[in-house]
mmCIF file with all atom_site columns, C-alpha atoms and ligand atoms in Angstrom:
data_model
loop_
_atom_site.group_PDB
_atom_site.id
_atom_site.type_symbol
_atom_site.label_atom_id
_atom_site.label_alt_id
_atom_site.label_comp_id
_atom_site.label_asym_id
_atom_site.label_entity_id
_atom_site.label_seq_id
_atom_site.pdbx_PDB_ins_code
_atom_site.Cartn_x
_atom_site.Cartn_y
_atom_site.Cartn_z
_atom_site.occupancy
_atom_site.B_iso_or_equiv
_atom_site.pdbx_formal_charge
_atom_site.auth_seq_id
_atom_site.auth_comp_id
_atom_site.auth_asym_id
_atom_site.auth_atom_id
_atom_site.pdbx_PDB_model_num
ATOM   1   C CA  . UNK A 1 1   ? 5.194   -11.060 -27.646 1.00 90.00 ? 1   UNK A CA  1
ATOM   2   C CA  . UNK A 1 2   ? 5.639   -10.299 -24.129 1.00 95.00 ? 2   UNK A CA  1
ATOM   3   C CA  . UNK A 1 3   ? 6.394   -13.741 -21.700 1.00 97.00 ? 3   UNK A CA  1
ATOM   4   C CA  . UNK A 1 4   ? 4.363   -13.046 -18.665 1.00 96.00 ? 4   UNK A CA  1
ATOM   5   C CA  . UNK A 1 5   ? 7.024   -14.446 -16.054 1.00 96.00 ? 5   UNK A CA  1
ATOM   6   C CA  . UNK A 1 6   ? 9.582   -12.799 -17.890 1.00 97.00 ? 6   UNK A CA  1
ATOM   7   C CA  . UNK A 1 7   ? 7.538   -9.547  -17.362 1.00 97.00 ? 7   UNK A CA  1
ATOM   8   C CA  . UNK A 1 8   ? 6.621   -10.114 -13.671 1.00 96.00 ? 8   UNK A CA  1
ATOM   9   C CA  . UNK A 1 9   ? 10.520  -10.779 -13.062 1.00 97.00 ? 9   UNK A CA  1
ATOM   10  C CA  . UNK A 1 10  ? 11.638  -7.631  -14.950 1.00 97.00 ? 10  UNK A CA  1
ATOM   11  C CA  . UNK A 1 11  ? 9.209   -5.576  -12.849 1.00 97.00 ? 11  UNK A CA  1
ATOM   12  C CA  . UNK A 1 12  ? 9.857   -7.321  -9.635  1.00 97.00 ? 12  UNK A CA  1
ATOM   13  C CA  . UNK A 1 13  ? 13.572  -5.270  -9.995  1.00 97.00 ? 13  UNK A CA  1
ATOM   14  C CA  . UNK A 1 14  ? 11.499  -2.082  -9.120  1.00 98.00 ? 14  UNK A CA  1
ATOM   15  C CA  . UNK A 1 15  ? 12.122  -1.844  -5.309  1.00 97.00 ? 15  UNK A CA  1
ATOM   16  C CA  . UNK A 1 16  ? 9.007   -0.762  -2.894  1.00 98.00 ? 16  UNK A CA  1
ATOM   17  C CA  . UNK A 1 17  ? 7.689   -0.301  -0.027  1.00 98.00 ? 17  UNK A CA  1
ATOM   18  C CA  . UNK A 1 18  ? 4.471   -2.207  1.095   1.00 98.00 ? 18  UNK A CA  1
ATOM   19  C CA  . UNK A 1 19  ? 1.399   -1.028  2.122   1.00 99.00 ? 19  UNK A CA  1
ATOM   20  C CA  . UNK A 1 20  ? -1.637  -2.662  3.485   1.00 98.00 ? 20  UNK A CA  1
ATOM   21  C CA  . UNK A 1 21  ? -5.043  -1.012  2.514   1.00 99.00 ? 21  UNK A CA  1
ATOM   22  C CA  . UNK A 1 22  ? -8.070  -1.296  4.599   1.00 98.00 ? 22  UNK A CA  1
ATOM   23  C CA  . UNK A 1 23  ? -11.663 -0.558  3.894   1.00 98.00 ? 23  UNK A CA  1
ATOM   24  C CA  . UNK A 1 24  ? -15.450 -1.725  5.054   1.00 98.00 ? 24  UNK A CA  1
ATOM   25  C CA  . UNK A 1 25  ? -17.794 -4.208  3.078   1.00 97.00 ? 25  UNK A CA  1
ATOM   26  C CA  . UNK A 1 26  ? -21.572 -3.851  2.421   1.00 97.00 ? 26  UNK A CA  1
ATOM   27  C CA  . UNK A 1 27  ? -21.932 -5.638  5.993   1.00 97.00 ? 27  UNK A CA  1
ATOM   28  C CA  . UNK A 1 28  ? -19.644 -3.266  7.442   1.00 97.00 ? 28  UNK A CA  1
ATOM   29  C CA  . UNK A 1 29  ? -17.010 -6.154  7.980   1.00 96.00 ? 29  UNK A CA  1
ATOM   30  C CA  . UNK A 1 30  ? -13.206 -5.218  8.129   1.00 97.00 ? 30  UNK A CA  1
ATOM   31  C CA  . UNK A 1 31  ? -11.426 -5.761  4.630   1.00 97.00 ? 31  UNK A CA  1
ATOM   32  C CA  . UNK A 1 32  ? -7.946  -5.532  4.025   1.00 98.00 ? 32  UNK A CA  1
ATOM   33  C CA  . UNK A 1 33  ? -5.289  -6.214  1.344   1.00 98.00 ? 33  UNK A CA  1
ATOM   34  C CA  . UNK A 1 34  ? -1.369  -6.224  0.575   1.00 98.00 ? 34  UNK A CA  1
ATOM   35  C CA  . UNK A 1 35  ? -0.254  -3.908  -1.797  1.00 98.00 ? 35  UNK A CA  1
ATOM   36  C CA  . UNK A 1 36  ? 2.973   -2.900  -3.198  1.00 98.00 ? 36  UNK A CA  1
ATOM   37  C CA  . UNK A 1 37  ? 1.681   -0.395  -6.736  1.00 98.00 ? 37  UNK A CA  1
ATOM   38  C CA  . UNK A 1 38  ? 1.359   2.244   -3.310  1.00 98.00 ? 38  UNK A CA  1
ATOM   39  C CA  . UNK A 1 39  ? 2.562   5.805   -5.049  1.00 98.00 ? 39  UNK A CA  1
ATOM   40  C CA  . UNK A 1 40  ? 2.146   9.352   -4.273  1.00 98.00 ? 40  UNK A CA  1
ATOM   41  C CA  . UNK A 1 41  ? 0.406   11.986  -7.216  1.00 98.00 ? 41  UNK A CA  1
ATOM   42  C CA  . UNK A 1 42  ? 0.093   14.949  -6.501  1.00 98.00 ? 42  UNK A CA  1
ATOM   43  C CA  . UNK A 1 43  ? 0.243   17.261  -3.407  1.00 97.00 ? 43  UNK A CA  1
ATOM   44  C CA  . UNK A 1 44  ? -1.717  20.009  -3.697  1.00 98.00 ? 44  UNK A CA  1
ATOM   45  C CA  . UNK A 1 45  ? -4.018  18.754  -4.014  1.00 98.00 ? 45  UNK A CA  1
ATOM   46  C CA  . UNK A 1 46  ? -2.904  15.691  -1.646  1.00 98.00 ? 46  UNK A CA  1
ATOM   47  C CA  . UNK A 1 47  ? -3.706  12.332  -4.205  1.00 98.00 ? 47  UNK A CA  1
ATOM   48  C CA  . UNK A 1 48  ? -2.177  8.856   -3.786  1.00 98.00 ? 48  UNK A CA  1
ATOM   49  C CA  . UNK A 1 49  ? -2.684  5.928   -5.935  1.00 98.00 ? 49  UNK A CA  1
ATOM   50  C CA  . UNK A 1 50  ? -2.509  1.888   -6.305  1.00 99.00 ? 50  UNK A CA  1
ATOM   51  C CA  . UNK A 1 51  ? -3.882  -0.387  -8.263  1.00 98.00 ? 51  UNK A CA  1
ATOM   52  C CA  . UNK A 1 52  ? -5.777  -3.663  -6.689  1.00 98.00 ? 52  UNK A CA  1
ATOM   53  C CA  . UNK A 1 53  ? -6.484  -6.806  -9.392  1.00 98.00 ? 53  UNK A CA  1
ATOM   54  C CA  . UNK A 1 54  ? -10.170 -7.210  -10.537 1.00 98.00 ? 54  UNK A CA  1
ATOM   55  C CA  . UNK A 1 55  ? -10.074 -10.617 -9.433  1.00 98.00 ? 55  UNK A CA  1
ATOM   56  C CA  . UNK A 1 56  ? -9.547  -9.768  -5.470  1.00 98.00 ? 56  UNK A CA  1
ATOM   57  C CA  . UNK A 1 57  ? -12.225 -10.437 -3.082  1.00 97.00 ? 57  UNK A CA  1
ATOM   58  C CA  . UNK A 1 58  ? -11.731 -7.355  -1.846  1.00 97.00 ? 58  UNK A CA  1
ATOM   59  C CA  . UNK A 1 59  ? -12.556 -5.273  -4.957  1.00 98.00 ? 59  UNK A CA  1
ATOM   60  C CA  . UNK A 1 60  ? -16.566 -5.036  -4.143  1.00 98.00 ? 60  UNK A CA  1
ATOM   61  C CA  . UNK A 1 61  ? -15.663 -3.225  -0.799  1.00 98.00 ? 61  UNK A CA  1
ATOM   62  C CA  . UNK A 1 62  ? -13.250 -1.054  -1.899  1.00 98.00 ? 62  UNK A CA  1
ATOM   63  C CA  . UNK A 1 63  ? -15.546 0.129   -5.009  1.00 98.00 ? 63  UNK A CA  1
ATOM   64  C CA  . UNK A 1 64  ? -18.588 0.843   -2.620  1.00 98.00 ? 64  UNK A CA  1
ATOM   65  C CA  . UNK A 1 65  ? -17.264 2.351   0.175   1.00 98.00 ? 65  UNK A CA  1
ATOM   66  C CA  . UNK A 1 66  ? -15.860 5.797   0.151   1.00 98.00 ? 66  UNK A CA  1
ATOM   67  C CA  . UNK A 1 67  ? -13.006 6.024   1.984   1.00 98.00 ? 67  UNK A CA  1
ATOM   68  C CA  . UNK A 1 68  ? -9.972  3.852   2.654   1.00 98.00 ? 68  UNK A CA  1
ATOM   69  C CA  . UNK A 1 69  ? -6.646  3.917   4.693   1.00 98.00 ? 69  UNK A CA  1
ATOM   70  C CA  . UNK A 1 70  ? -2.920  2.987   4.087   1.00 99.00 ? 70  UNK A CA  1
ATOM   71  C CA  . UNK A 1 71  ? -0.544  1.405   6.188   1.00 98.00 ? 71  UNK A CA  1
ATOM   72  C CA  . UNK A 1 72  ? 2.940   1.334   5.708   1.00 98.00 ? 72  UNK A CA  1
ATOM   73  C CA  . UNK A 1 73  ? 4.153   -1.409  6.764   1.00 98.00 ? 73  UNK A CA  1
ATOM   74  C CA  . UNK A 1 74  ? 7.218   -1.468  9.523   1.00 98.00 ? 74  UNK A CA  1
ATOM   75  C CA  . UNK A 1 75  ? 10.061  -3.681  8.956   1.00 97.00 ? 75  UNK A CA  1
ATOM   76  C CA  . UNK A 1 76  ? 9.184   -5.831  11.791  1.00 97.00 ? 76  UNK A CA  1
ATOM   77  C CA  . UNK A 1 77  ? 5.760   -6.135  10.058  1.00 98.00 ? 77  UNK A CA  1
ATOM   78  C CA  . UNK A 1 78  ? 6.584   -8.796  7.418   1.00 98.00 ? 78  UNK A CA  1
ATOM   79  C CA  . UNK A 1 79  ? 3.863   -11.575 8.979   1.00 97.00 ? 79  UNK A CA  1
ATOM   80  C CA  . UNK A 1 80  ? 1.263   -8.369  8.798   1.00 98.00 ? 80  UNK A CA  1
ATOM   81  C CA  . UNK A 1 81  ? 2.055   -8.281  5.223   1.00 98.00 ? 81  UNK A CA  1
ATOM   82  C CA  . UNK A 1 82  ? 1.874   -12.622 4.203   1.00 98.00 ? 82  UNK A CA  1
ATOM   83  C CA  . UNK A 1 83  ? -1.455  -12.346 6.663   1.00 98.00 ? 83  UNK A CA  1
ATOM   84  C CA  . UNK A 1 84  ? -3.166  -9.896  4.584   1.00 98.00 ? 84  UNK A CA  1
ATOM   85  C CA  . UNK A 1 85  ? -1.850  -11.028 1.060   1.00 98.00 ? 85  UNK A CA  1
ATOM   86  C CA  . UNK A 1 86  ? -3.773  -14.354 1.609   1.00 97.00 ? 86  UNK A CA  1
ATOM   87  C CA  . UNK A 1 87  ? -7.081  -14.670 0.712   1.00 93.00 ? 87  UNK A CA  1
ATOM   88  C CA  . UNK A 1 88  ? -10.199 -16.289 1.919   1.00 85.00 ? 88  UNK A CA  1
ATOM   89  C CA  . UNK A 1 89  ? -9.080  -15.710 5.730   1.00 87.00 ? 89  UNK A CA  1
ATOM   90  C CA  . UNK A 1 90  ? -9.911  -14.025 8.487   1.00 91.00 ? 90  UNK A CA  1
ATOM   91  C CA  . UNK A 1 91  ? -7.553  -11.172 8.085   1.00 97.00 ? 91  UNK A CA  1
ATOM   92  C CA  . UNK A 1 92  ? -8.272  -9.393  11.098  1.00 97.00 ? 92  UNK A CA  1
ATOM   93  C CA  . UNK A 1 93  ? -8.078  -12.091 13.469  1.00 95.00 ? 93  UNK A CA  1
ATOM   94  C CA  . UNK A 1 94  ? -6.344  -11.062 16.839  1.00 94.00 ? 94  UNK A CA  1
ATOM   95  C CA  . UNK A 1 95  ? -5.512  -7.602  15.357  1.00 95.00 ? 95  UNK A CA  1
ATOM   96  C CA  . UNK A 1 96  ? -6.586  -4.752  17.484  1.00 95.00 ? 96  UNK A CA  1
ATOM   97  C CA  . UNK A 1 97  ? -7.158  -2.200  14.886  1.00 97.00 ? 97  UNK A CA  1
ATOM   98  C CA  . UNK A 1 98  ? -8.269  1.250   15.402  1.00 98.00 ? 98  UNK A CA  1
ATOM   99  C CA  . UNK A 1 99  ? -11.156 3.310   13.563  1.00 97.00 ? 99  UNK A CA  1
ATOM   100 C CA  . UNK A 1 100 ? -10.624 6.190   11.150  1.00 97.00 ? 100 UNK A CA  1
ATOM   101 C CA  . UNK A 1 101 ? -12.287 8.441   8.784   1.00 93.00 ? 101 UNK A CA  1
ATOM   102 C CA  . UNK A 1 102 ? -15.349 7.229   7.564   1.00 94.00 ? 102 UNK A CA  1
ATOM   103 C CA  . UNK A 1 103 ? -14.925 3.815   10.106  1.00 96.00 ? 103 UNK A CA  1
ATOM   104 C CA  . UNK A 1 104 ? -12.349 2.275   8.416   1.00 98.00 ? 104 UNK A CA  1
ATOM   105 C CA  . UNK A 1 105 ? -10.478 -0.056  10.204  1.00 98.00 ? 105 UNK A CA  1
ATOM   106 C CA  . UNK A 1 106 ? -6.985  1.292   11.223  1.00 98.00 ? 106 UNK A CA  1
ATOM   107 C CA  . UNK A 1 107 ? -3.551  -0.815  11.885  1.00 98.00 ? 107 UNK A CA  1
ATOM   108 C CA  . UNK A 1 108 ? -1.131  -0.357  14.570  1.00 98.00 ? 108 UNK A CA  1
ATOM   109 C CA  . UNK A 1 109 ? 2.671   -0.616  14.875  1.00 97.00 ? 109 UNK A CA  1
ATOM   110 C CA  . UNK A 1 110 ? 3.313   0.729   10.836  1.00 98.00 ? 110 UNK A CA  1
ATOM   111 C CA  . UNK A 1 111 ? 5.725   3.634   9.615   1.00 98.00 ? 111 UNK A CA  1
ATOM   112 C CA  . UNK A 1 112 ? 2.978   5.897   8.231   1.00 98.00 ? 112 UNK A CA  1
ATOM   113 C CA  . UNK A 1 113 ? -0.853  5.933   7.671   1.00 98.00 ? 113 UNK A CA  1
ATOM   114 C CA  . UNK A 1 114 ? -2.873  7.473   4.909   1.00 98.00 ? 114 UNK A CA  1
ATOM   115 C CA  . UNK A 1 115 ? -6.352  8.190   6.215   1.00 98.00 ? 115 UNK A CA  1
ATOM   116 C CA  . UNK A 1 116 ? -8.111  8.645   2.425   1.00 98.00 ? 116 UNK A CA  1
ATOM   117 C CA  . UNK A 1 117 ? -11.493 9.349   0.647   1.00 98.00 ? 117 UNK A CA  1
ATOM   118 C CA  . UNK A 1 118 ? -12.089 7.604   -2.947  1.00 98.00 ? 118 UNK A CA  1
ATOM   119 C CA  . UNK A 1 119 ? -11.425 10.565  -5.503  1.00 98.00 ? 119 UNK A CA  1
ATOM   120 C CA  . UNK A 1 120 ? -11.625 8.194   -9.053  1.00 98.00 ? 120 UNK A CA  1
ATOM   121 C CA  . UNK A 1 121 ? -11.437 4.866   -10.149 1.00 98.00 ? 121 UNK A CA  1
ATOM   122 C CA  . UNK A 1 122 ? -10.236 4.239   -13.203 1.00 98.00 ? 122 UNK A CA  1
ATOM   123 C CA  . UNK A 1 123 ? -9.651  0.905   -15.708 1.00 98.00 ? 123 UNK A CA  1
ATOM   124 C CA  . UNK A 1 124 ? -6.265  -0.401  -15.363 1.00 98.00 ? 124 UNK A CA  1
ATOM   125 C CA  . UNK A 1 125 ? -6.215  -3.515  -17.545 1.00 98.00 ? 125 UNK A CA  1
ATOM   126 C CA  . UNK A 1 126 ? -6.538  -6.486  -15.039 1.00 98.00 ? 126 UNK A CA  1
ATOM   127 C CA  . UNK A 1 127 ? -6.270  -4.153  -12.371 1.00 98.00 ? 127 UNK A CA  1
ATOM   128 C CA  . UNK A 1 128 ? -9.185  -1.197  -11.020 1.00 98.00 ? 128 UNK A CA  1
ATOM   129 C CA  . UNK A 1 129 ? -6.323  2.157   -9.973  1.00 98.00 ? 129 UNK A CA  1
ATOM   130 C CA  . UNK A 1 130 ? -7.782  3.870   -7.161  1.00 98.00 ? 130 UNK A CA  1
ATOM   131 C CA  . UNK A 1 131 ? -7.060  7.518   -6.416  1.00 98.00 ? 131 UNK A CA  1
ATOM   132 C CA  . UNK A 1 132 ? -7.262  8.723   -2.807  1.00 98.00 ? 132 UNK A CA  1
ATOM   133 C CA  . UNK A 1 133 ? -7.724  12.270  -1.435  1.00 98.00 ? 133 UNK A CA  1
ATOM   134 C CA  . UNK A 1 134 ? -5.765  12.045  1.929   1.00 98.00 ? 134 UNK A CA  1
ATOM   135 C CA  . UNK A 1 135 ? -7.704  13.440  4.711   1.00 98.00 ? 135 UNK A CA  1
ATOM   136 C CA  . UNK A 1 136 ? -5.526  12.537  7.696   1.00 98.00 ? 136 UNK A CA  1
ATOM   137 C CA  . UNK A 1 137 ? -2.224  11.370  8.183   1.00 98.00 ? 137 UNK A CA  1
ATOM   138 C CA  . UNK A 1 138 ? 0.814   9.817   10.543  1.00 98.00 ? 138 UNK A CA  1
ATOM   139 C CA  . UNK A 1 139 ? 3.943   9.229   10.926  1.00 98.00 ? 139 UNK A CA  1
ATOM   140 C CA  . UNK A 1 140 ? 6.128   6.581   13.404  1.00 98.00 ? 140 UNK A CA  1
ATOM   141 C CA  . UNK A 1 141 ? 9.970   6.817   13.278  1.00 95.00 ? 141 UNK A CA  1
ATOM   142 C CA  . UNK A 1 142 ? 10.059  3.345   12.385  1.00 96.00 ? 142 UNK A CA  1
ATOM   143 C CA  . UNK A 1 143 ? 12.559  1.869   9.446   1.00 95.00 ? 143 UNK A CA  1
ATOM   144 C CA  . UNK A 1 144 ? 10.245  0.159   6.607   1.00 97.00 ? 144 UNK A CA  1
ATOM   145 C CA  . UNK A 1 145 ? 9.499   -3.374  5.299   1.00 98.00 ? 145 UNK A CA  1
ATOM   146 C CA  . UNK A 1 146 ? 10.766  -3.661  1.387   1.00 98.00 ? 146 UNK A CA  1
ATOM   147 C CA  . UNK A 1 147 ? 9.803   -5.718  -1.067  1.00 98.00 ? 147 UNK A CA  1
ATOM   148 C CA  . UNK A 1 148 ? 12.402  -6.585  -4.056  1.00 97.00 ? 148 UNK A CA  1
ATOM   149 C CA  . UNK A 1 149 ? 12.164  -9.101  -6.790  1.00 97.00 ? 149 UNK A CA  1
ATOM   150 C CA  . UNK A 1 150 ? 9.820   -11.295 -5.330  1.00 96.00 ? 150 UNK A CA  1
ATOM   151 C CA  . UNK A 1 151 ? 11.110  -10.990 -1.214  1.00 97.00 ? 151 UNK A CA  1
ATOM   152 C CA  . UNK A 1 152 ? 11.154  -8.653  1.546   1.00 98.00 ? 152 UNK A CA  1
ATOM   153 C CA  . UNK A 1 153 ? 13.818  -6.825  2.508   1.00 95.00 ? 153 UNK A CA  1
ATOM   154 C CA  . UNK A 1 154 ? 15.193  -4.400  5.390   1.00 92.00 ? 154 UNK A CA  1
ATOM   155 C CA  . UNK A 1 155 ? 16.861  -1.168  4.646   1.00 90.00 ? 155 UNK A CA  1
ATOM   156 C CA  . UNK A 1 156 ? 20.542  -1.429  5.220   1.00 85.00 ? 156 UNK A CA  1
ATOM   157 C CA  . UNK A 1 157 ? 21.300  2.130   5.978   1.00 80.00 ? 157 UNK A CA  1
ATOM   158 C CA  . UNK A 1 158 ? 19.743  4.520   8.147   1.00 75.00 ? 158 UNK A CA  1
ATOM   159 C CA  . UNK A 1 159 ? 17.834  6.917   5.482   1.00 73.00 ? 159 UNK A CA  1
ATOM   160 C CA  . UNK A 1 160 ? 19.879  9.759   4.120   1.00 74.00 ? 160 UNK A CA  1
ATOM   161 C CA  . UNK A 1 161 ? 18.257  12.934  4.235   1.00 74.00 ? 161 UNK A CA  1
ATOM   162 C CA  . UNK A 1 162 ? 17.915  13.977  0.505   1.00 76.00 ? 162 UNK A CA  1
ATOM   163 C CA  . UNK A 1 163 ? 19.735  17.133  0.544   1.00 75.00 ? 163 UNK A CA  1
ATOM   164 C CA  . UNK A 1 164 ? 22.531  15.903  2.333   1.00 72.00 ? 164 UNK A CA  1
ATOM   165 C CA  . UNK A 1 165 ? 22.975  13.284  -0.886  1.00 71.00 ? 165 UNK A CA  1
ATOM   166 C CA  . UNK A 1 166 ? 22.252  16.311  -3.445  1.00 74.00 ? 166 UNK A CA  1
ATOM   167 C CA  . UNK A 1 167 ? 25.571  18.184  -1.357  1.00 76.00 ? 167 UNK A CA  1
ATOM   168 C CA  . UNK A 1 168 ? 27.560  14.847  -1.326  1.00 72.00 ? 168 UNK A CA  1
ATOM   169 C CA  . UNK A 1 169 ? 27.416  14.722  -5.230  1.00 74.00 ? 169 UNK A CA  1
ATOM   170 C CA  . UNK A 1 170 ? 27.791  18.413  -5.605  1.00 74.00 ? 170 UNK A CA  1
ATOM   171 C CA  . UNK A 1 171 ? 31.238  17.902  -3.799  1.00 70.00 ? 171 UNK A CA  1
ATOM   172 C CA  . UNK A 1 172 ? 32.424  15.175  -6.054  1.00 65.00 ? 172 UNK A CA  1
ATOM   173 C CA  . UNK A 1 173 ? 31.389  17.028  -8.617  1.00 61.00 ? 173 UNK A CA  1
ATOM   174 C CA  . UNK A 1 174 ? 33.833  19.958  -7.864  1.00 56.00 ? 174 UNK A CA  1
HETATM 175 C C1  . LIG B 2 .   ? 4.329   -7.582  -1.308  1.00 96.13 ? 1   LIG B C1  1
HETATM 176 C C2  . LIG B 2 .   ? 2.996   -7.779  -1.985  1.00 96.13 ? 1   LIG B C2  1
HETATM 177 C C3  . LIG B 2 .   ? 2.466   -6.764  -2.755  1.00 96.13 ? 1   LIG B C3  1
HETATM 178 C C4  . LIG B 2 .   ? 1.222   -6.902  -3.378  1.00 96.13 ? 1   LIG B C4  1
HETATM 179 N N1  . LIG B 2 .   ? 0.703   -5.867  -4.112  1.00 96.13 ? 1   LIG B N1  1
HETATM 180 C C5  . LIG B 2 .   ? -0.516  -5.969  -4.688  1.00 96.13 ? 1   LIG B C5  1
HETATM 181 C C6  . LIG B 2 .   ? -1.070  -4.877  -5.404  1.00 96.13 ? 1   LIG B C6  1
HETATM 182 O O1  . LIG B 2 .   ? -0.484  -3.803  -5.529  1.00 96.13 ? 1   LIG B O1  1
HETATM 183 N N2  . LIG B 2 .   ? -2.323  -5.027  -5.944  1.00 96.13 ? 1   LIG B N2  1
HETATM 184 C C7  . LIG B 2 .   ? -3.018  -6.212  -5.818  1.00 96.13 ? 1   LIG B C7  1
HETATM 185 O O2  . LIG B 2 .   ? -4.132  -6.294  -6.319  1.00 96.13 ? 1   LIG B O2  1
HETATM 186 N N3  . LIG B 2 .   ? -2.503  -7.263  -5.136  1.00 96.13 ? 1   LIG B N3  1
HETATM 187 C C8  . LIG B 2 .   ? -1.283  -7.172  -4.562  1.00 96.13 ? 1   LIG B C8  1
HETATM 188 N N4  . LIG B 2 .   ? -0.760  -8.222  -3.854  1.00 96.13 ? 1   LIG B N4  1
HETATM 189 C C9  . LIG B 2 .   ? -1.525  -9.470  -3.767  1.00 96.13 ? 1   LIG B C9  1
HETATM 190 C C10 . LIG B 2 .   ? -2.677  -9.375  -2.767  1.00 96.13 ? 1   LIG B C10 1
HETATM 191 O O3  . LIG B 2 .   ? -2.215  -8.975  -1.496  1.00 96.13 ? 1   LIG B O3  1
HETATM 192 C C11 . LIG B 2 .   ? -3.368  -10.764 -2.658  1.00 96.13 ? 1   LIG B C11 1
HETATM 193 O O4  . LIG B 2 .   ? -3.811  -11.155 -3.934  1.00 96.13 ? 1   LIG B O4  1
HETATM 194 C C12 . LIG B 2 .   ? -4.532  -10.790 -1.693  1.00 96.13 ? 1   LIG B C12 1
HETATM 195 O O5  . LIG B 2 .   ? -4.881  -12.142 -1.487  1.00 96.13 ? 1   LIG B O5  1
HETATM 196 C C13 . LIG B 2 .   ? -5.751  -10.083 -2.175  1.00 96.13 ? 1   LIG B C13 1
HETATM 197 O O6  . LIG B 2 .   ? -6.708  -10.213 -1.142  1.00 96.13 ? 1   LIG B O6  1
HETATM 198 P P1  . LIG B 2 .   ? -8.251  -10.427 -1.422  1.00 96.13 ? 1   LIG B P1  1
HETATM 199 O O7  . LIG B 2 .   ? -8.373  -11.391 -2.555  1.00 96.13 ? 1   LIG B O7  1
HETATM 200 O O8  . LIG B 2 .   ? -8.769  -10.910 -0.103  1.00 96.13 ? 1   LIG B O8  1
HETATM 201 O O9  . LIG B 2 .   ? -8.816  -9.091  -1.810  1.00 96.13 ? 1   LIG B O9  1
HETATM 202 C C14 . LIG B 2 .   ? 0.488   -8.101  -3.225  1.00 96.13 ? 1   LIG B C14 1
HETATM 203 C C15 . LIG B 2 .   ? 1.019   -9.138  -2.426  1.00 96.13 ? 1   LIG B C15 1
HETATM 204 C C16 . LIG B 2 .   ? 2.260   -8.979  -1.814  1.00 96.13 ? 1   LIG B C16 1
HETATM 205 C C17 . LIG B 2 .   ? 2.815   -10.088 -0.953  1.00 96.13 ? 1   LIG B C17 1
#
């Protein structure tokens, strides 16, 4: 028998980034929500994918309209983050957000920006996964917000370009 805080803990070691996903209701009103189960699939062709709980308000708008958009978040973005992980609010309160593909409302100040269109939903246990096509994207050369065991966190280092690590352990290898 699995104990569900011991669970939530265990997975909470996984470190991430974290996103915020935006999308339009049936009344066209802006709808955004935190989300750290961000991930990329495939790239050609170019899927993402994250899961948002059946229970979130949010869920209605994301399942009706067709397109969405991600937002990294920036480190300096941490309030962004607690504003639109709290529900019943208005989200989008003093935020001057952009439009993108299909009208969906678009953040500013963030690392990177998925500009998506629906391509499945599937059943995820408590949780709907949504797969996105990316149709646009951008990048800022800003450093990200984490998110590790249950807090945020800043990276420490400045990022290390991948093949520069691969040559690094090649060398103390030989
Ligand atoms: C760092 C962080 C990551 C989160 N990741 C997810 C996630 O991947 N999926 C999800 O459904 N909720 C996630 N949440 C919780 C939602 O942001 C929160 O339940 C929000 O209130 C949902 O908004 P809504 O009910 O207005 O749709 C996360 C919250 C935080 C702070």
């Amino acid at each position: 028998m699995i104990d569900p805080r011991a669970y939530r803990n265990a997975l909470g070691h996984f470190a991430t980034g974290v996103t915020v996903i935006t999308t339009r209701d049936a009344e066209d009103k802006p709808v955004g929500v935190t989300v750290n189960s961000f991930s990329s699939l495939s790239l050609d062709p170019p899927l993402i994918l994250w899961s948002l709980a059946k229970k979130s308000y949010s869920l209605d708008a994301f399942e009706r309209h067709p397109a969405f958009a991600v937002h990294v978040l920036a480190s300096d973005q941490q309030s962004v983050s607690d504003r639109f992980a709290r529900a019943g609010t208005d989200k989008f309160a003093g935020i001057d957000a952009g439009e993108g593909f299909g009208g969906v409302p678009l953040l500013p100040g963030c690392a990177a920006v998925f500009q998506c269109t629906t391509e499945h939903r599937y059943d995820g246990g408590d949780h709907v996964i949504m797969v996105g096509r990316v149709q646009r994207f951008d990048t800022a050369e800003r450093p990200p917000l984490l998110f590790y065991r249950g807090r945020y966190a800043t990276p420490e280092t400045e990022a290390v370009p991948f093949t520069s690590l691969l040559r690094a352990f090649a060398g103390a290898a030989a």
